[in-house]
mmCIF file of C-alpha atoms and ligand atoms in Angstrom:
data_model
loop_
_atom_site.group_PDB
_atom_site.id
_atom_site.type_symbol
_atom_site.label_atom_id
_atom_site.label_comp_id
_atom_site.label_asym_id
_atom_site.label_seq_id
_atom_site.Cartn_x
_atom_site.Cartn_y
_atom_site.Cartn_z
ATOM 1 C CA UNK A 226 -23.051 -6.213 -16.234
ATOM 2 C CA UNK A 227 -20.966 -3.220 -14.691
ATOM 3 C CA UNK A 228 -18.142 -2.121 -16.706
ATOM 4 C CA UNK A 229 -15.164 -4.438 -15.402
ATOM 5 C CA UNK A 230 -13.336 -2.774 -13.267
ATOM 6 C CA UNK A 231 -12.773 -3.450 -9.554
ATOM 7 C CA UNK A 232 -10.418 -1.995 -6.803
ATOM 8 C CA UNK A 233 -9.886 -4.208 -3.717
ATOM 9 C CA UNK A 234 -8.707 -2.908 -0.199
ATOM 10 C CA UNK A 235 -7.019 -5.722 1.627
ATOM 11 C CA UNK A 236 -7.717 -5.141 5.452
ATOM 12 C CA UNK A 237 -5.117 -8.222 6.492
ATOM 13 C CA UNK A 238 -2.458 -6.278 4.513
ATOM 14 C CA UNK A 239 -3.461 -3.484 6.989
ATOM 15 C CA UNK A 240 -2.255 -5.348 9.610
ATOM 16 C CA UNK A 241 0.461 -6.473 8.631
ATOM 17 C CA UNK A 242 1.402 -3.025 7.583
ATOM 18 C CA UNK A 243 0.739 -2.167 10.931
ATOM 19 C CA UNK A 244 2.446 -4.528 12.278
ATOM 20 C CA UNK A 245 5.661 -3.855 10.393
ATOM 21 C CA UNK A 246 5.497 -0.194 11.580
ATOM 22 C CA UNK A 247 5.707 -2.006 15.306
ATOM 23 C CA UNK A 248 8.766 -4.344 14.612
ATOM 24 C CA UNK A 249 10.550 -0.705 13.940
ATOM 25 C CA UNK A 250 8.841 1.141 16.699
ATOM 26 C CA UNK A 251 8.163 -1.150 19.443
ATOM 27 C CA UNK A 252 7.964 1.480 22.215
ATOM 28 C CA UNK A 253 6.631 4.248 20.266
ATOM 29 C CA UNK A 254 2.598 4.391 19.912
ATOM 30 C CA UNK A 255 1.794 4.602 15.818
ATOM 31 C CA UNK A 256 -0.368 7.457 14.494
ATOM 32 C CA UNK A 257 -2.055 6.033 11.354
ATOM 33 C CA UNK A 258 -2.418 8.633 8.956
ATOM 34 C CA UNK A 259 -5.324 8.343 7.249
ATOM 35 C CA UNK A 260 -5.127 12.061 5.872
ATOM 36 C CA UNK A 261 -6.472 12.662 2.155
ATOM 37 C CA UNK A 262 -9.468 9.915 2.591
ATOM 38 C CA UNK A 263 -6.786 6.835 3.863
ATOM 39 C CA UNK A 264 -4.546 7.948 0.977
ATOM 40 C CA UNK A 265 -7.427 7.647 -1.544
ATOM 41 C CA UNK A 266 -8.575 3.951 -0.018
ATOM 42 C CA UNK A 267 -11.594 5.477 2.016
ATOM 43 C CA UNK A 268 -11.669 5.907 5.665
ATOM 44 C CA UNK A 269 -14.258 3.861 6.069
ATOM 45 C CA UNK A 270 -12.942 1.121 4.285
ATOM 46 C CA UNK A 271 -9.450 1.204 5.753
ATOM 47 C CA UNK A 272 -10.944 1.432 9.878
ATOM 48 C CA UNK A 273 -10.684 -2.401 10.256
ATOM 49 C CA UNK A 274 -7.693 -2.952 9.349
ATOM 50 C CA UNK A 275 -6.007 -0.088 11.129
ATOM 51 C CA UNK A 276 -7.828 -0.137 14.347
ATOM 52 C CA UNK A 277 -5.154 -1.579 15.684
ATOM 53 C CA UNK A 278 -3.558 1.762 15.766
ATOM 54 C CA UNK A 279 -2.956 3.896 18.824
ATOM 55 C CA UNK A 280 -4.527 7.048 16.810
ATOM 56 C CA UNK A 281 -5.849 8.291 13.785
ATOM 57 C CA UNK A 282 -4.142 11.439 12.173
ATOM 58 C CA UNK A 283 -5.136 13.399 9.164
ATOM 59 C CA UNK A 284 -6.308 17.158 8.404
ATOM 60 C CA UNK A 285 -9.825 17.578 7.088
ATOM 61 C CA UNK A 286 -12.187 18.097 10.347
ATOM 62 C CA UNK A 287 -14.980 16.404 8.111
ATOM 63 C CA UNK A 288 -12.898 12.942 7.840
ATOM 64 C CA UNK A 289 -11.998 13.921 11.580
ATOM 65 C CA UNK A 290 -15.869 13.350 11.945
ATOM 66 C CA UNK A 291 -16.030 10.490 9.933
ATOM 67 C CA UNK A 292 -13.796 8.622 12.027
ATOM 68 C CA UNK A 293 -15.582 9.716 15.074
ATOM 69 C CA UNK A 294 -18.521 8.392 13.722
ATOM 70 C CA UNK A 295 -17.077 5.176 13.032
ATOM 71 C CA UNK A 296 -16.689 4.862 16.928
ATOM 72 C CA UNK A 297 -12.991 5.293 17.592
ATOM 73 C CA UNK A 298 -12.855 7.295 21.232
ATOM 74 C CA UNK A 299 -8.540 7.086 21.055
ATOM 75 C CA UNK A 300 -6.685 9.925 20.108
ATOM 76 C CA UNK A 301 -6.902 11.812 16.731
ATOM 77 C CA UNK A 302 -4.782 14.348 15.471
ATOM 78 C CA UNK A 303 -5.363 17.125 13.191
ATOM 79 C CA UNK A 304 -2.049 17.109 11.053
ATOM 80 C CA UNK A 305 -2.237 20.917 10.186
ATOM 81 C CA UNK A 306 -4.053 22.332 13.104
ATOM 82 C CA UNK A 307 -6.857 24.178 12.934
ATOM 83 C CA UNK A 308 -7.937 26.709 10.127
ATOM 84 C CA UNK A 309 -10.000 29.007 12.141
ATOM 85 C CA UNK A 310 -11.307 29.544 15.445
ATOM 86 C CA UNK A 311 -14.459 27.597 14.341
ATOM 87 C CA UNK A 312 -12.370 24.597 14.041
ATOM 88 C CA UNK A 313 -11.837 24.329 17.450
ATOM 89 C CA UNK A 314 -15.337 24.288 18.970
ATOM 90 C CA UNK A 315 -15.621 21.263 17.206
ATOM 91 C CA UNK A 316 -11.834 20.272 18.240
ATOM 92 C CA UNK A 317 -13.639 20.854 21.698
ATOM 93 C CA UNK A 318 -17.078 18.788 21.460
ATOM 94 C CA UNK A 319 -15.257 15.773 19.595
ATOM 95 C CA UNK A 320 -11.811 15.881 21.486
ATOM 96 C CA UNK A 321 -9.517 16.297 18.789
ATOM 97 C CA UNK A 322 -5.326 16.560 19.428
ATOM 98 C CA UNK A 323 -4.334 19.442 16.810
ATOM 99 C CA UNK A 324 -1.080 21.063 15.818
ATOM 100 C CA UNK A 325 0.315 24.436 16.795
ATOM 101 C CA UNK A 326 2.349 25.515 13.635
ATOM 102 C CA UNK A 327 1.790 29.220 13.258
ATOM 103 C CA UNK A 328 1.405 32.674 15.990
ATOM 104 C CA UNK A 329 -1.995 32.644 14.355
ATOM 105 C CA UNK A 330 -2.953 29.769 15.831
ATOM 106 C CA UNK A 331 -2.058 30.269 19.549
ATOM 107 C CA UNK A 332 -3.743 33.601 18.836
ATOM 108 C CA UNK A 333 -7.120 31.203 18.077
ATOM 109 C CA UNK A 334 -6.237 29.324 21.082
ATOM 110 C CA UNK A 335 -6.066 32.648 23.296
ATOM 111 C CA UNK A 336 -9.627 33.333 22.100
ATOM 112 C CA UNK A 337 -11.394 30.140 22.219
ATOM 113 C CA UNK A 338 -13.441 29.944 24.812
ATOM 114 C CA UNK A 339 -13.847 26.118 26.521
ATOM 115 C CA UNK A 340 -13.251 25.107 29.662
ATOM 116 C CA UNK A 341 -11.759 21.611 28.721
ATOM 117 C CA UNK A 342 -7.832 22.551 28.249
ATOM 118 C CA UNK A 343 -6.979 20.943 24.511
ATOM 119 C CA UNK A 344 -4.244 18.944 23.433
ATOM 120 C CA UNK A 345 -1.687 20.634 20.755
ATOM 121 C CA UNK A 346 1.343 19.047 18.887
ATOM 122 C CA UNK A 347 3.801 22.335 18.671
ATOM 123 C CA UNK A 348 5.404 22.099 15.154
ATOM 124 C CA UNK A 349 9.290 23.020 15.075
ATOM 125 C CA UNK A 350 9.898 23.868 11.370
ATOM 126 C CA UNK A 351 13.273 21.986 11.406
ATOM 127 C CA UNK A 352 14.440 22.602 8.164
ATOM 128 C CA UNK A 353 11.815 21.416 5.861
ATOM 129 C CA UNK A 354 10.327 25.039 5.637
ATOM 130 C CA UNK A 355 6.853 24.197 5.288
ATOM 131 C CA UNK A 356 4.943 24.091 8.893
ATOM 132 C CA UNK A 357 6.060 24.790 12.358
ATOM 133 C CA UNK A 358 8.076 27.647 14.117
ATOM 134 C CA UNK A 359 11.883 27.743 13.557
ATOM 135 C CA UNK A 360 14.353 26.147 15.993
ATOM 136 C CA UNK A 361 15.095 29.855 17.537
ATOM 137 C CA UNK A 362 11.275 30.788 18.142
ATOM 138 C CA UNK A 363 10.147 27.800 19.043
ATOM 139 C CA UNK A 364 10.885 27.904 22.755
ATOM 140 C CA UNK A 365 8.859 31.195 22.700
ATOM 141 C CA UNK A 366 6.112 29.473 21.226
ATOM 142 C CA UNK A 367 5.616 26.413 23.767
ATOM 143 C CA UNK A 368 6.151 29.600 26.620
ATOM 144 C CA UNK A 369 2.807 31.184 24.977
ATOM 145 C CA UNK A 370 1.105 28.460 24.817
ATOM 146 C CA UNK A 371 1.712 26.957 28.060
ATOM 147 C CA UNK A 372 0.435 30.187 29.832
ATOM 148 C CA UNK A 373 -2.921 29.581 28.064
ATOM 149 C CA UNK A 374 -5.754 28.005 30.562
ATOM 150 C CA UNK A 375 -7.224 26.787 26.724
ATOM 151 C CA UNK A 376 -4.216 24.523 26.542
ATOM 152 C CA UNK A 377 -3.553 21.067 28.276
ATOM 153 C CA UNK A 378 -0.544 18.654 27.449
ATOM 154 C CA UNK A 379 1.873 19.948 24.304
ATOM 155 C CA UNK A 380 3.801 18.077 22.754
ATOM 156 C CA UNK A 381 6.493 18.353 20.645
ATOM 157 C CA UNK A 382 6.234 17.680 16.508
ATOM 158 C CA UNK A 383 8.658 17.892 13.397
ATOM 159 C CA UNK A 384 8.511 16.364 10.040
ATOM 160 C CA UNK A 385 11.220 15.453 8.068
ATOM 161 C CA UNK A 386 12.276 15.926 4.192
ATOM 162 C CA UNK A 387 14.784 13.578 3.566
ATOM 163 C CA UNK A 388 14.183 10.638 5.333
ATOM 164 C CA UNK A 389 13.884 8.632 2.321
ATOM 165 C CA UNK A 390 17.343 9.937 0.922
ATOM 166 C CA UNK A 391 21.011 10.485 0.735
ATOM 167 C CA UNK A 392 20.341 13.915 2.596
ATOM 168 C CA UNK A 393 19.127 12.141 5.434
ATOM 169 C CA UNK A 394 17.633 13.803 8.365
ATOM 170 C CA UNK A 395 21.159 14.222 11.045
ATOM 171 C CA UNK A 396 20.698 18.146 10.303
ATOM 172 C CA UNK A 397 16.788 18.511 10.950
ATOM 173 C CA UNK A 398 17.467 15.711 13.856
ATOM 174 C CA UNK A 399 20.108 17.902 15.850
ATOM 175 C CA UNK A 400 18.304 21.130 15.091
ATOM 176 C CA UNK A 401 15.150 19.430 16.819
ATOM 177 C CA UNK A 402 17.086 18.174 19.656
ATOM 178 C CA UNK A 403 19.091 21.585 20.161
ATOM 179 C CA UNK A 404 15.597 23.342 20.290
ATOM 180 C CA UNK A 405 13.348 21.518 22.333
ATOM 181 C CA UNK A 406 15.893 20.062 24.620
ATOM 182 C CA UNK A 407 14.454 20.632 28.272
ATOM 183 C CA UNK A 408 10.959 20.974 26.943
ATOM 184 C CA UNK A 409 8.499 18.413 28.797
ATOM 185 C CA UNK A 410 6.139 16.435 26.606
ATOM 186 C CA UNK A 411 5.845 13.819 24.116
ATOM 187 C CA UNK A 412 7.791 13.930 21.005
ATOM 188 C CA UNK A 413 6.601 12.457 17.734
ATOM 189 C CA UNK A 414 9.015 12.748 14.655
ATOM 190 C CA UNK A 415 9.179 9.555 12.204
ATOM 191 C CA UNK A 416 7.620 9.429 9.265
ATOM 192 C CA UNK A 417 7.389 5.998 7.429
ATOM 193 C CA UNK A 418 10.776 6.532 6.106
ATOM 194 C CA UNK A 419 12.156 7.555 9.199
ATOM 195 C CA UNK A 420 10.291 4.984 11.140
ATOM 196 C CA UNK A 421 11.814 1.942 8.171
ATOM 197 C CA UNK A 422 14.986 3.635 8.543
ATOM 198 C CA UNK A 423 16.333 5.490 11.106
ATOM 199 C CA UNK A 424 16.129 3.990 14.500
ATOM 200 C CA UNK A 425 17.856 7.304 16.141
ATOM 201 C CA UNK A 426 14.965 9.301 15.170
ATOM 202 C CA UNK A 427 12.538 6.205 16.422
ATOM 203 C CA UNK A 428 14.157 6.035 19.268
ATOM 204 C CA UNK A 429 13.246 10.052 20.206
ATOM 205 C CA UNK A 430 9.909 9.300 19.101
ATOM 206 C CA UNK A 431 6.988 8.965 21.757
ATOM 207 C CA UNK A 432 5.067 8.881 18.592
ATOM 208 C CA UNK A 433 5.685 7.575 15.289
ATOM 209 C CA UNK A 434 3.335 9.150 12.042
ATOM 210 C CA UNK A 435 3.632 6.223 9.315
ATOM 211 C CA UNK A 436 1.187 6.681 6.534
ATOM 212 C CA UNK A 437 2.789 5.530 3.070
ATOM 213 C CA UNK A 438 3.639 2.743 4.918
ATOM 214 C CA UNK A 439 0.532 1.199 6.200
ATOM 215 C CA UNK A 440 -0.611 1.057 2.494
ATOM 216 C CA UNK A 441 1.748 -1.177 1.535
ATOM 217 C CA UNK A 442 4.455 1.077 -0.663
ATOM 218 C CA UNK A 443 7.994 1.873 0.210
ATOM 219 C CA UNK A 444 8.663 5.210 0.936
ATOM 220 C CA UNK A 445 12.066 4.474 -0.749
ATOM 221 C CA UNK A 446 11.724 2.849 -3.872
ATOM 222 C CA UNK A 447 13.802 1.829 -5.384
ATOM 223 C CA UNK A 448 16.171 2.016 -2.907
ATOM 224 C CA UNK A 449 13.799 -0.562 -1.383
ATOM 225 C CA UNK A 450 10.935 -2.264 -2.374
ATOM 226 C CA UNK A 451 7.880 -2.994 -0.752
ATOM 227 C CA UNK A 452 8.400 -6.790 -0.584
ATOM 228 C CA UNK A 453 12.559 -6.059 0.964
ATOM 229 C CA UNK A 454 10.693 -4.363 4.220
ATOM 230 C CA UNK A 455 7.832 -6.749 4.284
ATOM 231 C CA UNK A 456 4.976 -4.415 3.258
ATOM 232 C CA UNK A 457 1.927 -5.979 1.530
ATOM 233 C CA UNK A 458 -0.265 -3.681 -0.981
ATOM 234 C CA UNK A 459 -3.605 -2.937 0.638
ATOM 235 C CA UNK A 460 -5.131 -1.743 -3.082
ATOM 236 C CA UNK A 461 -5.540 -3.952 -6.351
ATOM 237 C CA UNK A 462 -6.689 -2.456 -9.287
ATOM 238 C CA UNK A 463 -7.584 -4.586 -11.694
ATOM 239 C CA UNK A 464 -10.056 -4.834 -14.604
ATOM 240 C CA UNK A 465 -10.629 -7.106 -17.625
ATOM 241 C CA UNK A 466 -9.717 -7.682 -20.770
ATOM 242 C CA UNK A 467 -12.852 -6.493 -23.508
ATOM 243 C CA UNK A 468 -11.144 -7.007 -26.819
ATOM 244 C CA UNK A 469 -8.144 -8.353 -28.502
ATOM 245 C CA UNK A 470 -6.082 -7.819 -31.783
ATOM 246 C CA UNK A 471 -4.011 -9.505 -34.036
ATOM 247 C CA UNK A 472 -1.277 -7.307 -35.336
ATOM 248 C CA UNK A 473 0.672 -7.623 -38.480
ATOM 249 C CA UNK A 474 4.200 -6.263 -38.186
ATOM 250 C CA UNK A 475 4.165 -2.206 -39.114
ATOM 251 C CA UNK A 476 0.521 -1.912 -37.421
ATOM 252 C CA UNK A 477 0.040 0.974 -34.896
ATOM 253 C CA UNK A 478 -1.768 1.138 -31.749
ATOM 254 C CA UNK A 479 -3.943 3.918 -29.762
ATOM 255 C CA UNK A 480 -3.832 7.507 -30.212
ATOM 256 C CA UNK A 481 -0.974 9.146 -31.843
ATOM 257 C CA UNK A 482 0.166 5.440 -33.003
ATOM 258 C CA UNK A 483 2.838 5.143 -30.491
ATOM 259 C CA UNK A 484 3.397 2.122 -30.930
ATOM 260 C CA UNK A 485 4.328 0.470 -33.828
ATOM 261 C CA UNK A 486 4.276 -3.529 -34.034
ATOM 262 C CA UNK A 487 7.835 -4.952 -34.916
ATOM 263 C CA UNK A 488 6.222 -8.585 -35.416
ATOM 264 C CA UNK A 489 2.885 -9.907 -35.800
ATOM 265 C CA UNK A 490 1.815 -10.214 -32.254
ATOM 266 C CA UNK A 491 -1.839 -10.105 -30.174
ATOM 267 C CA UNK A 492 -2.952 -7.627 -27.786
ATOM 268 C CA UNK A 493 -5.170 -7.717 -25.200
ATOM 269 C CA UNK A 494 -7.663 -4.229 -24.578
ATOM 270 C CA UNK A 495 -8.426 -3.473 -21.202
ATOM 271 C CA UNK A 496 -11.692 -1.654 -19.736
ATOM 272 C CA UNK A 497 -9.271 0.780 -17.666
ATOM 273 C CA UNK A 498 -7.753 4.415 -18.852
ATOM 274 C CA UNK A 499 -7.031 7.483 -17.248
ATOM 275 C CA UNK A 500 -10.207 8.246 -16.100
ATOM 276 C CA UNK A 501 -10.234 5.741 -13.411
ATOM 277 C CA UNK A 502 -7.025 6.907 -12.506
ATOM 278 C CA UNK A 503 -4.294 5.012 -14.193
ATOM 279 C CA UNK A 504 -1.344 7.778 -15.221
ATOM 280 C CA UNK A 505 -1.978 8.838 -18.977
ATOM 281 C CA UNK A 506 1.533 9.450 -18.810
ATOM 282 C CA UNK A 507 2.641 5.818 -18.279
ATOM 283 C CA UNK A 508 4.771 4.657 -21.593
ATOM 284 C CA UNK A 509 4.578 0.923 -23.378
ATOM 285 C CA UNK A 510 6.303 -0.992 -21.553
ATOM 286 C CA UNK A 511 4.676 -0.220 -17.887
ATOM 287 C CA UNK A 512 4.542 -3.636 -16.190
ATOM 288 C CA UNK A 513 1.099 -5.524 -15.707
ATOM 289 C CA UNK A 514 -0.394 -8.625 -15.086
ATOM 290 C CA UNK A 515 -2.601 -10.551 -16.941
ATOM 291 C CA UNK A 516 -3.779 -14.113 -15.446
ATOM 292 C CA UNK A 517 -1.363 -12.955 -12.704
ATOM 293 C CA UNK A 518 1.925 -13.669 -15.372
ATOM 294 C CA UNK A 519 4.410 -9.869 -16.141
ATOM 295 C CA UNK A 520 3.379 -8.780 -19.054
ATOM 296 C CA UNK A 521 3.465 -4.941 -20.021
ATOM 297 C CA UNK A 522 1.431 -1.945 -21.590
ATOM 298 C CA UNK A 523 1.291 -1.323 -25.204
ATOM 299 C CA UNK A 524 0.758 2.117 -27.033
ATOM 300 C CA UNK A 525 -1.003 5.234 -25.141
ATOM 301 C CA UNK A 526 -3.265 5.159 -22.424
ATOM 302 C CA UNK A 527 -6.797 6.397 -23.731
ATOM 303 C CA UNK A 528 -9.240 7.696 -21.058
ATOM 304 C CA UNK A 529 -11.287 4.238 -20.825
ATOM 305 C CA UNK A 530 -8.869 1.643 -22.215
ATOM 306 C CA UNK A 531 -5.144 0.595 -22.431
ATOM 307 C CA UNK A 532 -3.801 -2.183 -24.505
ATOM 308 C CA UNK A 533 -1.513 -4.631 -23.210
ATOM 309 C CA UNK A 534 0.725 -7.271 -24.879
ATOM 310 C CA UNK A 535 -0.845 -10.909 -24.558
ATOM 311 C CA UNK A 536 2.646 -12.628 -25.974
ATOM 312 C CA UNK A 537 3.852 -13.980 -22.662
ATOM 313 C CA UNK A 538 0.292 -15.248 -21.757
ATOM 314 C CA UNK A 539 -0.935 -17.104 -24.838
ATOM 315 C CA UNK A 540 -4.159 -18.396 -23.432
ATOM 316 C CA UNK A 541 -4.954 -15.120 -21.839
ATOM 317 C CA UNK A 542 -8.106 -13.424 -24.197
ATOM 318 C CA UNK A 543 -11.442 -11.957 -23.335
ATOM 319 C CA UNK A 544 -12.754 -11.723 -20.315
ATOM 320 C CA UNK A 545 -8.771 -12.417 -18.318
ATOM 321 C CA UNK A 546 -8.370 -10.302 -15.681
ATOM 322 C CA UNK A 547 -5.255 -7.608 -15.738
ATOM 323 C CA UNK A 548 -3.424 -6.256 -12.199
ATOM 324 C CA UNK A 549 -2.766 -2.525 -13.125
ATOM 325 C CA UNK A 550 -1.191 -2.540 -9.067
ATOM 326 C CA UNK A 551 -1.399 -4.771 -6.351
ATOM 327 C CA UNK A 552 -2.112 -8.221 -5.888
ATOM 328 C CA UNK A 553 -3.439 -10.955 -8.936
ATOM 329 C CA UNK A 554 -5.755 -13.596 -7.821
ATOM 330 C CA UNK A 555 -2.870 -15.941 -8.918
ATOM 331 C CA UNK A 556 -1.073 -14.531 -5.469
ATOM 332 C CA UNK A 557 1.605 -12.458 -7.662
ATOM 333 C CA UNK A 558 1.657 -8.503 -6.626
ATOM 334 C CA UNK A 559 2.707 -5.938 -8.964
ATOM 335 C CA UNK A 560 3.890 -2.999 -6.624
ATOM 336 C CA UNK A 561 2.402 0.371 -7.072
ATOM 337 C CA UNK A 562 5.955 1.631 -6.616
ATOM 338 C CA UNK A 563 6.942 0.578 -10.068
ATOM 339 C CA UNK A 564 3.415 1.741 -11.863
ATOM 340 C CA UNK A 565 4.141 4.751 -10.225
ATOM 341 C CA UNK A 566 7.777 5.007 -11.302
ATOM 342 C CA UNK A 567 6.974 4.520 -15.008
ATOM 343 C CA UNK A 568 4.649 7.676 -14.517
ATOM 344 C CA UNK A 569 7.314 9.586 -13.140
ATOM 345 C CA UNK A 570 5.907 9.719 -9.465
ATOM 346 C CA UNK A 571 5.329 7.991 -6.266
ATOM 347 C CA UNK A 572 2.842 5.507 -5.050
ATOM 348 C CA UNK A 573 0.768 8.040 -2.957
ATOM 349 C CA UNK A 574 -0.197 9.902 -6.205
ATOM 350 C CA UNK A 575 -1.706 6.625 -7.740
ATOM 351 C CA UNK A 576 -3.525 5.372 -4.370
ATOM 352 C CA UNK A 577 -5.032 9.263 -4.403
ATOM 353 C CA UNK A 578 -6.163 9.484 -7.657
ATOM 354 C CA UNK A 579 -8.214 6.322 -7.841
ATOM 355 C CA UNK A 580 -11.045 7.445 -9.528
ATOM 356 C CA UNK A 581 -14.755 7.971 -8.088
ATOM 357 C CA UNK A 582 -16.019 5.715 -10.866
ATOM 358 C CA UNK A 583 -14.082 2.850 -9.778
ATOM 359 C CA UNK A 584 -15.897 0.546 -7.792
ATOM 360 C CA UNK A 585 -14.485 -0.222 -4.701
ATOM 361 C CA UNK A 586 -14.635 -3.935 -2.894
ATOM 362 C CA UNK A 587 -13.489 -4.232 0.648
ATOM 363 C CA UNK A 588 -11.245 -8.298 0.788
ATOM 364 C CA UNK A 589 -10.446 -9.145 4.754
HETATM 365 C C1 PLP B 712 1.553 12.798 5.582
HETATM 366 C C2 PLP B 712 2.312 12.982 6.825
HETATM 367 C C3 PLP B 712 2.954 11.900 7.427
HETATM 368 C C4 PLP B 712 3.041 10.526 6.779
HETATM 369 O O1 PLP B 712 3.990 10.561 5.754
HETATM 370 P P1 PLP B 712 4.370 9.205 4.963
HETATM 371 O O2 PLP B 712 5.469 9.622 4.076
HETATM 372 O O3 PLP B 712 3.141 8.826 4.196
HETATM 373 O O4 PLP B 712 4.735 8.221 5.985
HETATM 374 C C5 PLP B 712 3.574 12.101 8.636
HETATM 375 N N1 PLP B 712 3.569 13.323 9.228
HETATM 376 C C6 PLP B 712 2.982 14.388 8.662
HETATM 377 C C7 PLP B 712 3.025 15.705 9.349
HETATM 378 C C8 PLP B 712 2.333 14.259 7.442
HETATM 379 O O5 PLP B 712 1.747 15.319 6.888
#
């Protein structure tokens, strides 16, 4: 028997993901960003569900082929443009949209030789000071590239950092606005925090980029959950329970006895540790559920195993099944969100580090 241990990708939540993203947006057309293998779900895996989409985006030219190969003629965009001059030969034979952030770039333009004009997303670096040009060379950059016979449509592209927060985005939203007003093209600039919760930028948006989203985690938690914007998890980890204790009060548990027992109580041990990508760093008292009922972790994480505390689940025992994230057979979903917020990050680190060894099962 394999070790047990399962993830599950839920293609319906997909869609309702997707469709969530549309109640927001209903005139924009949704890039699904399936960037960093479908945010650790698998391309492949994830296509079903998302087809739906009106593109694919992401930034690794190999998944750019993978998705090609999976038979999807639409639009896909290449998040970070290309990386050198290589890139876009095969931007050219498999019609890939790519971003214009950098001089370089337009200089790799200005030298590739096609003659098939290629679609480019121009990148304003609005304030987030990562990608694009700034609002006062921007205008110079769509000038350049609109000169060049290699270039067809441009449109315009900027990526907010605060869309999930108090900061907010007004500042990066005017500075956008200021600097591209004029400009012909399409405009895509929502995020999935934008696109939950700022219509104004939705509403400048030809193109909305949710990814976070479309796996079923808020980009806002805590401010909201999941469940409060009617996102369903599209990955379950679970795995089972291999052993159990009996502890007598005083008795210590894992490495580094971080846990002491305070009353005689039973524990459950559960075939899933760090290695398969469940946060070392996650304290007693991270949520769970076993037989689909809240229960919690219990001592450290060890690379294999983590204990968890049977007490409010008395006939749970060998062989139950534990939800480290997602959804219990039972029907009750533990978000990511909070797994993620006990280890002190976000529910895109979790869904990424899934481990290799994990195997994965694909639920419609
Ligand atoms: C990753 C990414 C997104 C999606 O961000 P989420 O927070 O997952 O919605 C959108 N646009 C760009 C440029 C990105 O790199």
């Amino acid at each position: 028997m394999p070790r047990p241990i399962l993830a599950t990708i839920h293609l319906s939540a997909f869609q309702n993901n997707l469709n969530v993203a549309r109640r927001h947006a209903p005139d924009a057309k949704v890039w699904a960003i399936v960037k960093a293998n479908a945010y650790g779900h698998g391309i492949e895996r994830v296509f079903d569900g998302l087809r739906g989409a009106d593109g694919f985006a992401l930034l690794d030219l190999q998944e750019a082929q993978r998705v090609r190969a999976l038979g999807w003629r639409g639009p896909i965009l290449l998040l970070e443009g290309a990386f050198d001059l290589r890139d876009l030969e095969l931007c050219s034979r498999l019609d890939l949209w790519h971003t214009v952030h950098c001089d370089a770039q337009i200089d790799m333009l200005a030298a590739h030789k096609t003659n098939v004009p290629q679609r480019v997303f121009l990148k304003m670096n609005s304030g987030m000071n990562r990608l694009g040009f700034t609002p006062e060379r921007y205008r110079a950059a769509w000038t350049r590239l609109n000169a060049l016979p290699q270039v067809d449509e441009i449109s315009l592209m900027t990526h907010f950092s605060d869309a999930d927060g108090a900061k907010g985005i007004a500042a990066q939203m005017l500075a956008f606005a200021n600097a591209s007003r004029d400009l012909p093209g399409e405009r895509s600039l929502s995020n999935s925090a934008a696109t939950l919760r700022h219509a104004d930028a939705v509403l400048e948006s030809d193109w909305v980029r949710p990814g976070i989203a479309m796996y079923g985690s808020a980009p806002d938690f805590p401010a909201h959950s999941a469940a409060d914007w009617g996102l369903q998890p599209t990955m379950t980890l679970a795995a089972k329970i291999i052993a159990t204790q009996n502890l007598e009060q005083g008795d210590t548990v894992g490495y580094g006895s971080s846990f002491t027992a305070d009353r005689p109580m039973r524990i459950g041990v559960v075939a899933c540790g760090y290695a398969d990508g469940y946060p070392r760093i996650c304290p007693s008292g991270t949520p769970v559920l076993i037989d689909g009922a809240r229960s919690r972790t219990i001592g450290r994480v060890s690379m294999d195993m983590l204990a968890v505390d049977l007490e409010p689940v008395p006939q749970a025992g060998l062989g139950s099944d534990v939800t480290l994230w997602g959804r219990a057979k039972q029907g009750a979903v533990l978000s990511i969100d909070e797994v993620a917020q006990c280890a002190q990050t976000v529910g895109y680190e979790l869904m990424c580090g899934l481990a290799a060894r994990v195997p994965v099962e694909v639920a419609p």
